[in-house]
Coordinates of C-alpha atoms in Angstrom, one line a residue:
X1 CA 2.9 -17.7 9.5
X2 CA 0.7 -16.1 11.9
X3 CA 2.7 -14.9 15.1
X4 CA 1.6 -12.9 18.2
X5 CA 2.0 -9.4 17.4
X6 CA 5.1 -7.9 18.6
X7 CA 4.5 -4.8 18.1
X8 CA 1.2 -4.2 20.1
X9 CA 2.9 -2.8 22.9
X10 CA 4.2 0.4 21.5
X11 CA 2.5 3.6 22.3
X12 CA 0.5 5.4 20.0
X13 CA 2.5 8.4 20.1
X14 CA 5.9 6.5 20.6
X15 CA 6.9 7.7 16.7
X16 CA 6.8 11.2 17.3
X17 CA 10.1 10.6 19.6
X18 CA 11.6 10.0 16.1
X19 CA 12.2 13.8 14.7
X20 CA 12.4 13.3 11.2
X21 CA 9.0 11.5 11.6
X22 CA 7.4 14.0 13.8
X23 CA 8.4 17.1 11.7
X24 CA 7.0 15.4 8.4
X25 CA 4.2 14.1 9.7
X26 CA 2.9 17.4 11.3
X27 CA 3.7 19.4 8.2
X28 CA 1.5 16.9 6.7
X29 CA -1.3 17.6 9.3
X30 CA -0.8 21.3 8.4
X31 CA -0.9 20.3 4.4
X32 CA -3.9 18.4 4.8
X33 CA -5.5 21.6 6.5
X34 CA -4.9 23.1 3.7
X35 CA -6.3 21.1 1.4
X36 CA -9.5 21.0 2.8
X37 CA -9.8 24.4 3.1
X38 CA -9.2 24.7 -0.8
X39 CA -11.4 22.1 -1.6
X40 CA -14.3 24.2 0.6
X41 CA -13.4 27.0 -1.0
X42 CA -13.4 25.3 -5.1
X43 CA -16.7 23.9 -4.6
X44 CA -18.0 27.2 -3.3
X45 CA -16.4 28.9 -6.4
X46 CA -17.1 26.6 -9.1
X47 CA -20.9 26.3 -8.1
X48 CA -20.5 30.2 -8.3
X49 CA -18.9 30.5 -11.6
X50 CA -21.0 27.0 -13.0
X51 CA -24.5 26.4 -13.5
X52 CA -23.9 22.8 -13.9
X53 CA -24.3 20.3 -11.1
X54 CA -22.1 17.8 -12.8
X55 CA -19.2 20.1 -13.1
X56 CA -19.3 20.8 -9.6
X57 CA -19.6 17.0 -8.9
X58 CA -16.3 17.0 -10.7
X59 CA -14.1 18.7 -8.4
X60 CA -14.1 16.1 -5.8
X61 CA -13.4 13.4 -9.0
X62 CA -10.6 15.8 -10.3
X63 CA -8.5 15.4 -7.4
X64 CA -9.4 11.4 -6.5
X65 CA -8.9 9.9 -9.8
X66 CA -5.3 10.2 -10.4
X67 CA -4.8 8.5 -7.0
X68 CA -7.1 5.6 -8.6
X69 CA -4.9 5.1 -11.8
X70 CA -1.3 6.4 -11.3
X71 CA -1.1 5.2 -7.8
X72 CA 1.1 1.8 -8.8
X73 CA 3.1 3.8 -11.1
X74 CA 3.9 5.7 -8.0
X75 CA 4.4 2.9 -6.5
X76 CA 6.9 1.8 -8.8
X77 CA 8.5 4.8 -8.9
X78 CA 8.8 5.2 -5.1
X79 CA 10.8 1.7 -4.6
X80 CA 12.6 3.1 -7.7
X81 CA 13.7 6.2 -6.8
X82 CA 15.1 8.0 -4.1
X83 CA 11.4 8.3 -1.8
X84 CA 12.5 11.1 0.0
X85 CA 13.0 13.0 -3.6
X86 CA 9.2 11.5 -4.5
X87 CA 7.5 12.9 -1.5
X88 CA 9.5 16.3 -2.6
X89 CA 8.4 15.8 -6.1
X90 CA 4.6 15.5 -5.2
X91 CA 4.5 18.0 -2.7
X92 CA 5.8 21.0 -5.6
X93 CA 3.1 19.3 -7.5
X94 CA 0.5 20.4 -5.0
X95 CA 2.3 23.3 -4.2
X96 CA 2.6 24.6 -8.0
X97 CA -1.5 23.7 -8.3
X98 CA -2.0 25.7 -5.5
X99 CA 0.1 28.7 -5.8
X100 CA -1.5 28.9 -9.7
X101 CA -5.5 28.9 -8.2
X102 CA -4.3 31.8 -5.6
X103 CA -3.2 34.1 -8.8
X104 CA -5.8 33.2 -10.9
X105 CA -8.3 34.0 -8.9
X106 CA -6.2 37.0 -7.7
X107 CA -6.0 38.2 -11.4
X108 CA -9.8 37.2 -12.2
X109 CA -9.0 34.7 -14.7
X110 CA -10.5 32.0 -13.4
X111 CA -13.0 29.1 -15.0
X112 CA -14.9 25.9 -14.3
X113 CA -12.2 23.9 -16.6
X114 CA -9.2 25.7 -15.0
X115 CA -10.3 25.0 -11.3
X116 CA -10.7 20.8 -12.7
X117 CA -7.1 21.1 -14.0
X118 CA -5.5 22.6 -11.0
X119 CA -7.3 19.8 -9.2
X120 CA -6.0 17.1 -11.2
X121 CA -2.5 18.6 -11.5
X122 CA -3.0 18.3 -6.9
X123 CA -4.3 14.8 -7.3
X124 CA -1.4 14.1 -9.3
X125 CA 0.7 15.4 -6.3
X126 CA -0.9 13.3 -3.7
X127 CA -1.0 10.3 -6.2
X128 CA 2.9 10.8 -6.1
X129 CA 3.6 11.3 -2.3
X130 CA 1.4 9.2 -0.5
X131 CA 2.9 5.7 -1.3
X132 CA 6.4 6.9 -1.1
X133 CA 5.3 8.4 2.2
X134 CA 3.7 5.5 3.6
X135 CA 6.7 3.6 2.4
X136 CA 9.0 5.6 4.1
X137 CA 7.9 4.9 7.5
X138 CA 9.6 1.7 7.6
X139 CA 12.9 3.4 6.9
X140 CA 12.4 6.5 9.3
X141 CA 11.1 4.0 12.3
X142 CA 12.0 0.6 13.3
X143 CA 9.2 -2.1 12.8
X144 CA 8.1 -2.5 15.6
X145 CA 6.4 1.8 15.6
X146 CA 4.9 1.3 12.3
X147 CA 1.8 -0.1 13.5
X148 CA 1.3 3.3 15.8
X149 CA 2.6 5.4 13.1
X150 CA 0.6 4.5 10.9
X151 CA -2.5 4.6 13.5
X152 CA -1.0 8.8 13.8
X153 CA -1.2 9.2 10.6
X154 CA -5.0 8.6 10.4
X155 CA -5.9 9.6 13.5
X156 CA -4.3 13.1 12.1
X157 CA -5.9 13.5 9.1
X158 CA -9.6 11.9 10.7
X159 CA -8.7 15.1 13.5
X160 CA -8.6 17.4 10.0
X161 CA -10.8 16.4 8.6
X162 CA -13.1 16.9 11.1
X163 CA -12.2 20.4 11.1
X164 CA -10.8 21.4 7.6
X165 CA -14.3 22.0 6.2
X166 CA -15.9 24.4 9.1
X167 CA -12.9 26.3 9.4
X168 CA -13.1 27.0 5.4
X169 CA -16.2 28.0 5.4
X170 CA -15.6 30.1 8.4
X171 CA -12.8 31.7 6.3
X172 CA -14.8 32.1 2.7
X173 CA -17.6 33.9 4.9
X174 CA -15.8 36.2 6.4
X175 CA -12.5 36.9 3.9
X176 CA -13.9 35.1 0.8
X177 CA -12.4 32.3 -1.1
X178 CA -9.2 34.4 -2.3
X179 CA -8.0 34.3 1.2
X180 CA -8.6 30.3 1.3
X181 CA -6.6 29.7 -1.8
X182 CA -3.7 31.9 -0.7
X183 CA -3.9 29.9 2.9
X184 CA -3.8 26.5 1.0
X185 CA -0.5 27.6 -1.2
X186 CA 1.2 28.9 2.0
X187 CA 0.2 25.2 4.1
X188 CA 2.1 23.5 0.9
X189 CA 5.1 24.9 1.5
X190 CA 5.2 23.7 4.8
X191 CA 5.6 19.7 3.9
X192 CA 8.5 21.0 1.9
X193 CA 10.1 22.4 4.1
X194 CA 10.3 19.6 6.4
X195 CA 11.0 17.0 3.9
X196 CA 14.2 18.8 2.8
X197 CA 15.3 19.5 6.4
X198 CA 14.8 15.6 7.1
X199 CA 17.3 13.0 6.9
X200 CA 17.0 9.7 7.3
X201 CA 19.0 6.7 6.5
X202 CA 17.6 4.3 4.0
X203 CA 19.7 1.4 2.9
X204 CA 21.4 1.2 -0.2
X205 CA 21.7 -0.8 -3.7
X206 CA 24.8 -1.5 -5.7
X207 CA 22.3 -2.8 -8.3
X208 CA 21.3 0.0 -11.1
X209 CA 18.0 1.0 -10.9
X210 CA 15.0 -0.9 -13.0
X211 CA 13.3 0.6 -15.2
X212 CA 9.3 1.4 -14.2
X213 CA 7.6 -1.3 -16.1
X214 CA 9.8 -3.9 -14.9
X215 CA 9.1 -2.8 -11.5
X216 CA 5.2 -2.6 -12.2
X217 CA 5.8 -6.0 -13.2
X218 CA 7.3 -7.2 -9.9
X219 CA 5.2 -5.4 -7.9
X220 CA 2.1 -7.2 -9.5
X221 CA 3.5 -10.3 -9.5
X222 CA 4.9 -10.4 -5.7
X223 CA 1.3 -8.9 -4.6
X224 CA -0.4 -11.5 -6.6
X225 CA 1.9 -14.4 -4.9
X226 CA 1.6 -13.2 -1.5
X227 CA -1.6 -14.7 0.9
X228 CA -1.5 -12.5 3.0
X229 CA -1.7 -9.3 0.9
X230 CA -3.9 -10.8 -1.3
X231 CA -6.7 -11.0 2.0
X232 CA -5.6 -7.8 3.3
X233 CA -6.2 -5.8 0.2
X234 CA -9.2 -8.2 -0.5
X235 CA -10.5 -7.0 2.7
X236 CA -9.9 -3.5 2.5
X237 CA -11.5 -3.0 -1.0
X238 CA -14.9 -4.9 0.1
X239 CA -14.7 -2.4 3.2
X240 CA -14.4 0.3 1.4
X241 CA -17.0 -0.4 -0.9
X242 CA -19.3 -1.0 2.0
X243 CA -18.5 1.5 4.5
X244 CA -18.0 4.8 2.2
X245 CA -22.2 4.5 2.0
X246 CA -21.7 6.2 6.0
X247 CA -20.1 9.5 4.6
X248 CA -21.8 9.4 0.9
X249 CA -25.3 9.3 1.9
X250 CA -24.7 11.3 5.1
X251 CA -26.3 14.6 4.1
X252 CA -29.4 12.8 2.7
X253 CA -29.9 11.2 6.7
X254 CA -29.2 15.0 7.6
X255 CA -31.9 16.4 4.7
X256 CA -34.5 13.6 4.8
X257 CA -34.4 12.0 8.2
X258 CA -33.1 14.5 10.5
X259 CA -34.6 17.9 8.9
X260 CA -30.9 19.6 9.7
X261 CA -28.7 21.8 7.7
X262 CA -25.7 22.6 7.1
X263 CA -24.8 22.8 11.0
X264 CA -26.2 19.4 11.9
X265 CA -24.2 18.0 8.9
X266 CA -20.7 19.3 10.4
X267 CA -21.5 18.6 13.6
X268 CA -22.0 14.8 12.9
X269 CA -18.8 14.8 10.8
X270 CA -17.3 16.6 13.6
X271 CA -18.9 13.1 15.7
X272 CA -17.6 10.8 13.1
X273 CA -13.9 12.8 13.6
X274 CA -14.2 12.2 17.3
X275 CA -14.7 8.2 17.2
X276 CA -12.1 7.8 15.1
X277 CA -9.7 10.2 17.0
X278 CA -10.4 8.0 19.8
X279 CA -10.1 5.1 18.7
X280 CA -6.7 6.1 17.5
X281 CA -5.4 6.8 21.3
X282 CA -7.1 3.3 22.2
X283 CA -5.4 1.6 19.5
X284 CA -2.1 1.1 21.1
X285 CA -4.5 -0.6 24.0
X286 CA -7.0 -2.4 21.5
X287 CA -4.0 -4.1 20.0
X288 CA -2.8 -5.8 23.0
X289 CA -6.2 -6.7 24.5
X290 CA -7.5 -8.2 20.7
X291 CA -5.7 -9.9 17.9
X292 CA -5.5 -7.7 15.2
X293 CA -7.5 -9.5 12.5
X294 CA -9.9 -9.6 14.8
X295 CA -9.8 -6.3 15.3
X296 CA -10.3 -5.5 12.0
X297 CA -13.2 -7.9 11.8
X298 CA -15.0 -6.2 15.0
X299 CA -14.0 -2.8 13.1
X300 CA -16.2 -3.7 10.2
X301 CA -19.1 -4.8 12.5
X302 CA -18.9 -1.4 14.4
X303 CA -19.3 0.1 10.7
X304 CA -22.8 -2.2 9.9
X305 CA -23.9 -1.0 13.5
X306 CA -23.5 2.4 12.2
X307 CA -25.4 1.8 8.6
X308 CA -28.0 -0.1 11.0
X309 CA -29.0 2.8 13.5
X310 CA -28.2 5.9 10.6
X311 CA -31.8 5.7 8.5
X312 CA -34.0 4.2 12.0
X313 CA -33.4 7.1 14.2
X314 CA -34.3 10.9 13.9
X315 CA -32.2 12.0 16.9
X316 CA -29.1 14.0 16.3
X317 CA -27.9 12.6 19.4
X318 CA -28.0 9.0 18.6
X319 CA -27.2 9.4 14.8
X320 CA -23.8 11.3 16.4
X321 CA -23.2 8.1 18.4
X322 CA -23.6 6.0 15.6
X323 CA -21.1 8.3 13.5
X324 CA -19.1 8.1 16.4
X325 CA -19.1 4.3 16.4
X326 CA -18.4 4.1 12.7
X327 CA -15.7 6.3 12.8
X328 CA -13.9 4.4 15.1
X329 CA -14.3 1.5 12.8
X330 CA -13.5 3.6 9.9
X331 CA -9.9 3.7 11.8
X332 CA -9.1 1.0 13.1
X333 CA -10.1 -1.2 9.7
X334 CA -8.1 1.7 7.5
X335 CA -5.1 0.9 10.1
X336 CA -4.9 -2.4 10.6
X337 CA -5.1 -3.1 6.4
X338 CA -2.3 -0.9 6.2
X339 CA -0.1 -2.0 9.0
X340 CA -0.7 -5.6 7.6
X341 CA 0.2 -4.7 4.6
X342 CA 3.6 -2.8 5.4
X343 CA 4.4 -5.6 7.8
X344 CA 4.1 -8.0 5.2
X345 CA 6.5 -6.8 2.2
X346 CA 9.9 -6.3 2.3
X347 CA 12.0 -3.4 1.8
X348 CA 12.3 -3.3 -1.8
X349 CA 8.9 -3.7 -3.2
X350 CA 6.8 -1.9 -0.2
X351 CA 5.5 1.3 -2.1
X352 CA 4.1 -1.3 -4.7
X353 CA 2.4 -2.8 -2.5
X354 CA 1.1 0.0 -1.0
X355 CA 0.0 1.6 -4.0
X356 CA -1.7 -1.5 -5.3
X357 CA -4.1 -1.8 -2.0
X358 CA -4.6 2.3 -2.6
X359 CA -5.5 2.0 -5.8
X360 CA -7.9 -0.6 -5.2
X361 CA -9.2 0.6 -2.3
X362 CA -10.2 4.0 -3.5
X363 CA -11.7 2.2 -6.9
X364 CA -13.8 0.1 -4.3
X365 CA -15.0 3.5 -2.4
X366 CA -15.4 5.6 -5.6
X367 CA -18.0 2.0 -6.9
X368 CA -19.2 1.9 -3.3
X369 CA -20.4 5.8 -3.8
X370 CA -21.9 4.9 -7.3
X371 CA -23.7 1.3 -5.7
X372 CA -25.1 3.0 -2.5
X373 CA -26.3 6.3 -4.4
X374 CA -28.0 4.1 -7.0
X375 CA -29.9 2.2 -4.6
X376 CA -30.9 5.4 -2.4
X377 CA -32.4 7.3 -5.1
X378 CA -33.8 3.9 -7.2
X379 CA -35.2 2.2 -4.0
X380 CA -35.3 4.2 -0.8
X381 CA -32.1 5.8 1.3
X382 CA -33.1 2.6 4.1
X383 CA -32.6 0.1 1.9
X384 CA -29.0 1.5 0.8
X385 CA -27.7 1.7 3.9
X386 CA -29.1 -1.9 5.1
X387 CA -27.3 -3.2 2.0
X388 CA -24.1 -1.8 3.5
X389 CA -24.6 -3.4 6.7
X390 CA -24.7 -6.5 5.0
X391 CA -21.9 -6.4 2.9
X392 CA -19.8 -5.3 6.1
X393 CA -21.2 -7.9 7.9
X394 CA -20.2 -10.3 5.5
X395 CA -16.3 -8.5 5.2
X396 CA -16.0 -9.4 9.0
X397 CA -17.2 -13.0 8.8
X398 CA -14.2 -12.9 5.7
X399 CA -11.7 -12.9 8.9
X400 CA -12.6 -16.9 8.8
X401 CA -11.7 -17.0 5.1
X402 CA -8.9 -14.5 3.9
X403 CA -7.2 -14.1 7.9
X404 CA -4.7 -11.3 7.7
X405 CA -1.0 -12.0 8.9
X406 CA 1.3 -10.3 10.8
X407 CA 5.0 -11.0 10.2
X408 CA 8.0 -10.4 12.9
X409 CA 10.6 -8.2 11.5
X410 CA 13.7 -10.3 11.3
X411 CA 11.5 -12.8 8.9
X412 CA 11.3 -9.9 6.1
X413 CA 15.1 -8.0 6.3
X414 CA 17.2 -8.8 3.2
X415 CA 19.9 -10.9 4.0
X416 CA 23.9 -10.1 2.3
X417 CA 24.3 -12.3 -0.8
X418 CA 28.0 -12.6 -3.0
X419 CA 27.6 -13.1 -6.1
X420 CA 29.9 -15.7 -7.1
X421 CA 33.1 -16.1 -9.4
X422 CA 32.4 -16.2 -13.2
X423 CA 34.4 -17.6 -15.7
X424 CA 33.3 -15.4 -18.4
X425 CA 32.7 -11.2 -18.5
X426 CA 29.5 -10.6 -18.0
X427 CA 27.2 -7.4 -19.0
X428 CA 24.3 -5.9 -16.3
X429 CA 22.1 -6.5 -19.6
X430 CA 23.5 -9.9 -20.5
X431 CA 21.0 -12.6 -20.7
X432 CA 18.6 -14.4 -20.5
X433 CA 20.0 -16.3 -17.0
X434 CA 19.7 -20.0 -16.5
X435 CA 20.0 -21.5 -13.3
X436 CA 19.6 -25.0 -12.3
X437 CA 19.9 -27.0 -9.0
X438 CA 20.4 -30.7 -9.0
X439 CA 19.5 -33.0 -5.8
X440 CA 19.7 -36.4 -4.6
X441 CA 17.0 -37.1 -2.8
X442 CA 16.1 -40.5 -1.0
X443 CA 12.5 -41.7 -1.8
X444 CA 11.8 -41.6 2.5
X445 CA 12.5 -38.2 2.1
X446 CA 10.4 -37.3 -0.9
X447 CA 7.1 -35.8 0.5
X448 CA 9.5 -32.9 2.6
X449 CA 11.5 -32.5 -0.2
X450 CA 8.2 -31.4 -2.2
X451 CA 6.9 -29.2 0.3
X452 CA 10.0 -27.8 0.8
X453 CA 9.7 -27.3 -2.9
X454 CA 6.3 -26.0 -3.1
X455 CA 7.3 -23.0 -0.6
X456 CA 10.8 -22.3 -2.4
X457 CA 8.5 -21.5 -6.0
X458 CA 6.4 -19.2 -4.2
X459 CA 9.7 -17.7 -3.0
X460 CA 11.9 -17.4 -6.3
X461 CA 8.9 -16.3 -7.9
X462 CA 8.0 -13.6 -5.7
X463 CA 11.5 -12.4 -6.1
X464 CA 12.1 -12.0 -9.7
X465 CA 12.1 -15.8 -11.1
X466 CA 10.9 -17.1 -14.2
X467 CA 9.4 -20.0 -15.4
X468 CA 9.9 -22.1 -12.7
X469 CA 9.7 -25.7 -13.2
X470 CA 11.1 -28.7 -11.0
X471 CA 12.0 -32.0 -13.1
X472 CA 12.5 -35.4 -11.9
X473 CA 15.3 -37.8 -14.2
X474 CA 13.8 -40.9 -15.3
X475 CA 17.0 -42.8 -15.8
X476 CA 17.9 -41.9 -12.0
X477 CA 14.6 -41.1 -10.2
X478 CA 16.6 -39.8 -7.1
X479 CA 18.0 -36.7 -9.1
X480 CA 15.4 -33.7 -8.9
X481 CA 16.2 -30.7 -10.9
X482 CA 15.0 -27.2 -10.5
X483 CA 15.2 -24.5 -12.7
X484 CA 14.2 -21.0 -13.1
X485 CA 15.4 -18.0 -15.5
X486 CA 15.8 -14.6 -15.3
X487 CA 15.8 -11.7 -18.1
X488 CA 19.8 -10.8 -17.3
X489 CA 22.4 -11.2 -15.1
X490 CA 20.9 -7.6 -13.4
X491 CA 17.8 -9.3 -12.6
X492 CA 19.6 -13.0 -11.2
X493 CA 21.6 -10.7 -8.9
X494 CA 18.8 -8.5 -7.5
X495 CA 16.3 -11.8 -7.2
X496 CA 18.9 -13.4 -4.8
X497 CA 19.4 -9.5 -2.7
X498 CA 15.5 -10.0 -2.4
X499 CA 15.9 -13.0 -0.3
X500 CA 15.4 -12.4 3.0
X501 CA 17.4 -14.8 6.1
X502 CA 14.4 -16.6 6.6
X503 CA 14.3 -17.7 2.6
X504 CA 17.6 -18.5 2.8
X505 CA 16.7 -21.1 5.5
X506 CA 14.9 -22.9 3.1
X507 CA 18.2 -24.0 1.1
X508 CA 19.5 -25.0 3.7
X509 CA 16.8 -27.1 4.9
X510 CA 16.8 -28.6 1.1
X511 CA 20.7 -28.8 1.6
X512 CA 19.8 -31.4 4.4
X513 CA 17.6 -33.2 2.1
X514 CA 20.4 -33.7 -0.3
X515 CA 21.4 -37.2 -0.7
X516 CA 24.4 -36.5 -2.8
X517 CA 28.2 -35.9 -1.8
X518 CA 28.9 -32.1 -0.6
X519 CA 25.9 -29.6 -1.5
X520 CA 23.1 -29.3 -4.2
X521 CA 25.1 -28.4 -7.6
X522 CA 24.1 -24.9 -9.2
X523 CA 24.5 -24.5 -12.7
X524 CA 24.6 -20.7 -14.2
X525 CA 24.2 -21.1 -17.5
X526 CA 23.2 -18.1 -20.2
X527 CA 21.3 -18.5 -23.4
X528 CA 22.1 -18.1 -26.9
X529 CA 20.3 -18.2 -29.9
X530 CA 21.0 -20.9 -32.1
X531 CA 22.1 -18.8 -35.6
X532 CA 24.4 -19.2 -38.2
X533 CA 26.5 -15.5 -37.1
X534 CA 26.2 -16.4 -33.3
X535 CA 27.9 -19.9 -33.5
X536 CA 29.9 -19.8 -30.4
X537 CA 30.1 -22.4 -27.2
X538 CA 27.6 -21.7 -25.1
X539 CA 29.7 -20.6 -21.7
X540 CA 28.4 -22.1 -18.6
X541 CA 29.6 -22.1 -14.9
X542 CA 28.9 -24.6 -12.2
X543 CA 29.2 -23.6 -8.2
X544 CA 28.6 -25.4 -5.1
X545 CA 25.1 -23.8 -3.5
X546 CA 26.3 -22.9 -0.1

């Protein structure tokens, strides 16, 4: 349901009051550093030690494509596991990459397939961290700072971004790229060091943990089931498909329309840095004054502008203002997706969430790339970017159609659940689970009792349930009876912990319905296959639904 946004009124830099947030996210600032630098320096170094253009290509793809196909395990492990371990766990990843580059190139042993492994091995790393960091936010803040955290986080790295690059190629000219590397691994050790000092509290589970493919599962299934991530991540693929033509075929506008060189081509990154540093201390501002979808939507115009103006104009000046323009779009569309996101799953299956939209978000930028480069060097480098004004053009006018949702915080908490009193010992692993809930329902009250219905399927489904049906007896066509499954008695009690307060409102608005004498009947029931060695009663136990 779409609500005002609560949280527009927070400052921008109101989650650095938070210390465990500020000291990880500015070890991350200082990681990020880093890892510019050493990707300065590798492309220097491979396109030294490589004759081949397509090998140097490959170090960018090294490091990006692990984020493109292990991101939703991460995911899964991240709601999984301990997130605080994760982060530590990808950050020694990056770390252990880094350290290795700094003595191989140290000791001279160095090659063009060692540098792509190292690469990976750090993609790997970020693959890892980044949804269990993302994720994390919620627990380290309260709801209402996630929108400006998350604004920090990108205003941060659009600030290093903007510098990472000159300042390594500063260092490689003057101290060559063995004094990068050993920079880089020294920056990585700085996000560990902050992670371990930091505690937060983060709620716990009597449940055991499930196992990675179940949680995959769940993750795909309560993404797939949910509007309003469904348009958000919609949304943020098309926009990145679109928009990554601004910083792909940048240094052609700087080569072909602008005669610069190398200079030029940092300074109007240095412009696109700027817009989107500033439009990260206006957010806080820009989210009280505009609704945030259709902030997003006026984000993604402020993009087209930028593809519009890029290939008509041979003014530095003006190309910079366009960059600066389209980086504040950049931002505040990169922002508001994620903040839609986060404010739209619950606790317990947030890092899948995440990792889903990253996943198909950089897949849509690393196509976007591959669409946009096509068209610039099979048609002309005008055409390519008009086509990506079009296509953002069109992801604004989407607002109409796919709208994202922001959710108040008390509508996604978990709420307690007790399990109730079996008559039988049951086994975690025990299963498969049979439940069933009869009402009486009076034909005036039919058409609420169906919607009613309609909303509690999405909501059982998204928490774990199973082939959910809802039956109506034909000897007595006032008794309705729904019924759902899950795998084992594990699974039964974690899909009612998933419930939040607001989903258990729903029962009890269906408890009014009821035409019957006390509440709905539940019936537990477990299966049992029908063999000549397993000939037993099957054991069932009725409660009341409360």
């Amino acid at each position: 349901m779409q609500r005002e946004d609560p949280h527009s009124a927070v400052s921008t830099l109101a989650p650095l009051r938070n210390r465990a947030f500020r000291a990880i996210w500015t070890a991350t600032q200082i990681s990020s550093l880093g890892w510019l630098i050493q990707t300065t320096a590798i492309s220097w170094l491979m396109a030294t030690i490589s004759a081949s253009d397509l090998m140097v290509a490959l170090v960018q793809a090294s490091s990006t494509l692990p984020a493109f196909f292990l991101s939703i395990v991460a995911g899964a492990i991240a709601d999984s596991f301990s997130r605080r371990g994760v982060m530590l766990a990808g950050h020694v990843l990056i770390a252990l990459a880094s350290l290795t580059l700094a003595i191989s190139v140290a000791l001279g042993l160095v090659s063009p397939w060692l540098i792509l492994g190292l690469g990976f091995l750090a993609g790997c790393g970020f693959a890892l961290n980044d949804p269990a960091w993302h994720a994390s936010v919620g627990d380290i803040l309260e709801k209402r700072d996630i929108p400006a955290a998350v604004t920090l986080m990108s205003v941060g790295y659009n600030i290093v971004r903007s510098t990472g690059p000159a300042i390594g190629g500063a260092i490689l000219a003057f101290f060559g790229p063995l004094a990068a590397f050993v920079l880089a691994a020294l920056s990585d050790l700085v996000p560990l060091a902050a992670i371990s000092r930091s505690k937060w509290h983060v709620r716990s589970s009597s449940l055991p943990r499930e196992r990675v493919v179940t949680a995959i599962q769940d993750g795909l299934r309560f993404t797939a089931m949910s509007s309003e991530i469904k348009a958000a991540i919609a949304r943020g693929t098309l926009f990145g498909v679109a928009s990554i033509s601004i910083l792909a075929l940048l240094p052609l506008i700087v080569r072909d329309h602008l005669d610069g060189g190398p200079i030029v081509y940092g300074a109007l990154l240095a412009a696109f840095g700027v817009g989107a540093f500033t439009a990260g201390l206006s957010s806080s501002y820009l989210r009280r004054a505009v609704p945030q979808d259709r902030l997003i939507a006026l984000a993604s115009v402020a993009c087209a502008a930028c593809c519009f103006l890029l290939p008509l104009t041979t003014s530095i000046p003006i190309a910079a203002l366009a960059l600066a323009i389209g980086g504040a779009g950049w931002l505040l569309t990169w922002t508001g997706v994620d903040v839609a996101i986060q404010l739209s799953s619950p606790r317990w299956v947030v890092g899948r969430t995440l990792s889903i939209y990253y996943a198909l978000s950089y897949g849509g930028m690393a196509a976007g790339s591959w669409i946009w480069g096509a068209v610039a060097q099979n048609y002309s480098l005008t055409m390519a970017f008009q086509g990506a004004a079009m296509v953002l053009l069109l992801v604004a006018a989407a607002a109409f159609v796919l709208p994202i949702e922001l959710w108040e915080e008390s509508e996604k908490e978990a709420s307690e659940f007790v399990p109730p009193s079996l008559a039988i010992d049951l086994k975690p692993r025990s299963g498969p689970i049979v439940i069933k809930v009869e009402y009486a329902i009076a034909e005036q009250d039919l058409e609420a009792f169906l919607e009613c219905m309609r909303e509690r399927r999405r909501i059982q489904s998204q928490a774990g349930a199973r082939s959910w049906t809802l039956q109506r007896n034909l000897l007595t066509p006032t008794v309705w009876m729904e019924t759902f499954r899950t795998p084992t008695w594990t699974d039964y009690l974690r899909l009612n912990h998933r419930l939040s307060a607001t989903d258990r409102e729903l029962g009890g608005r269906l408890a009014a319905l009821h035409n019957g004498t006390g509440a709905p009947e539940t019936v537990l029931a477990i299966e049992r296959a029908t063999t000549a060695v397993r000939s037993r009663s099957q054991p069932i136990t009725r409660v009341s639904r409360p």
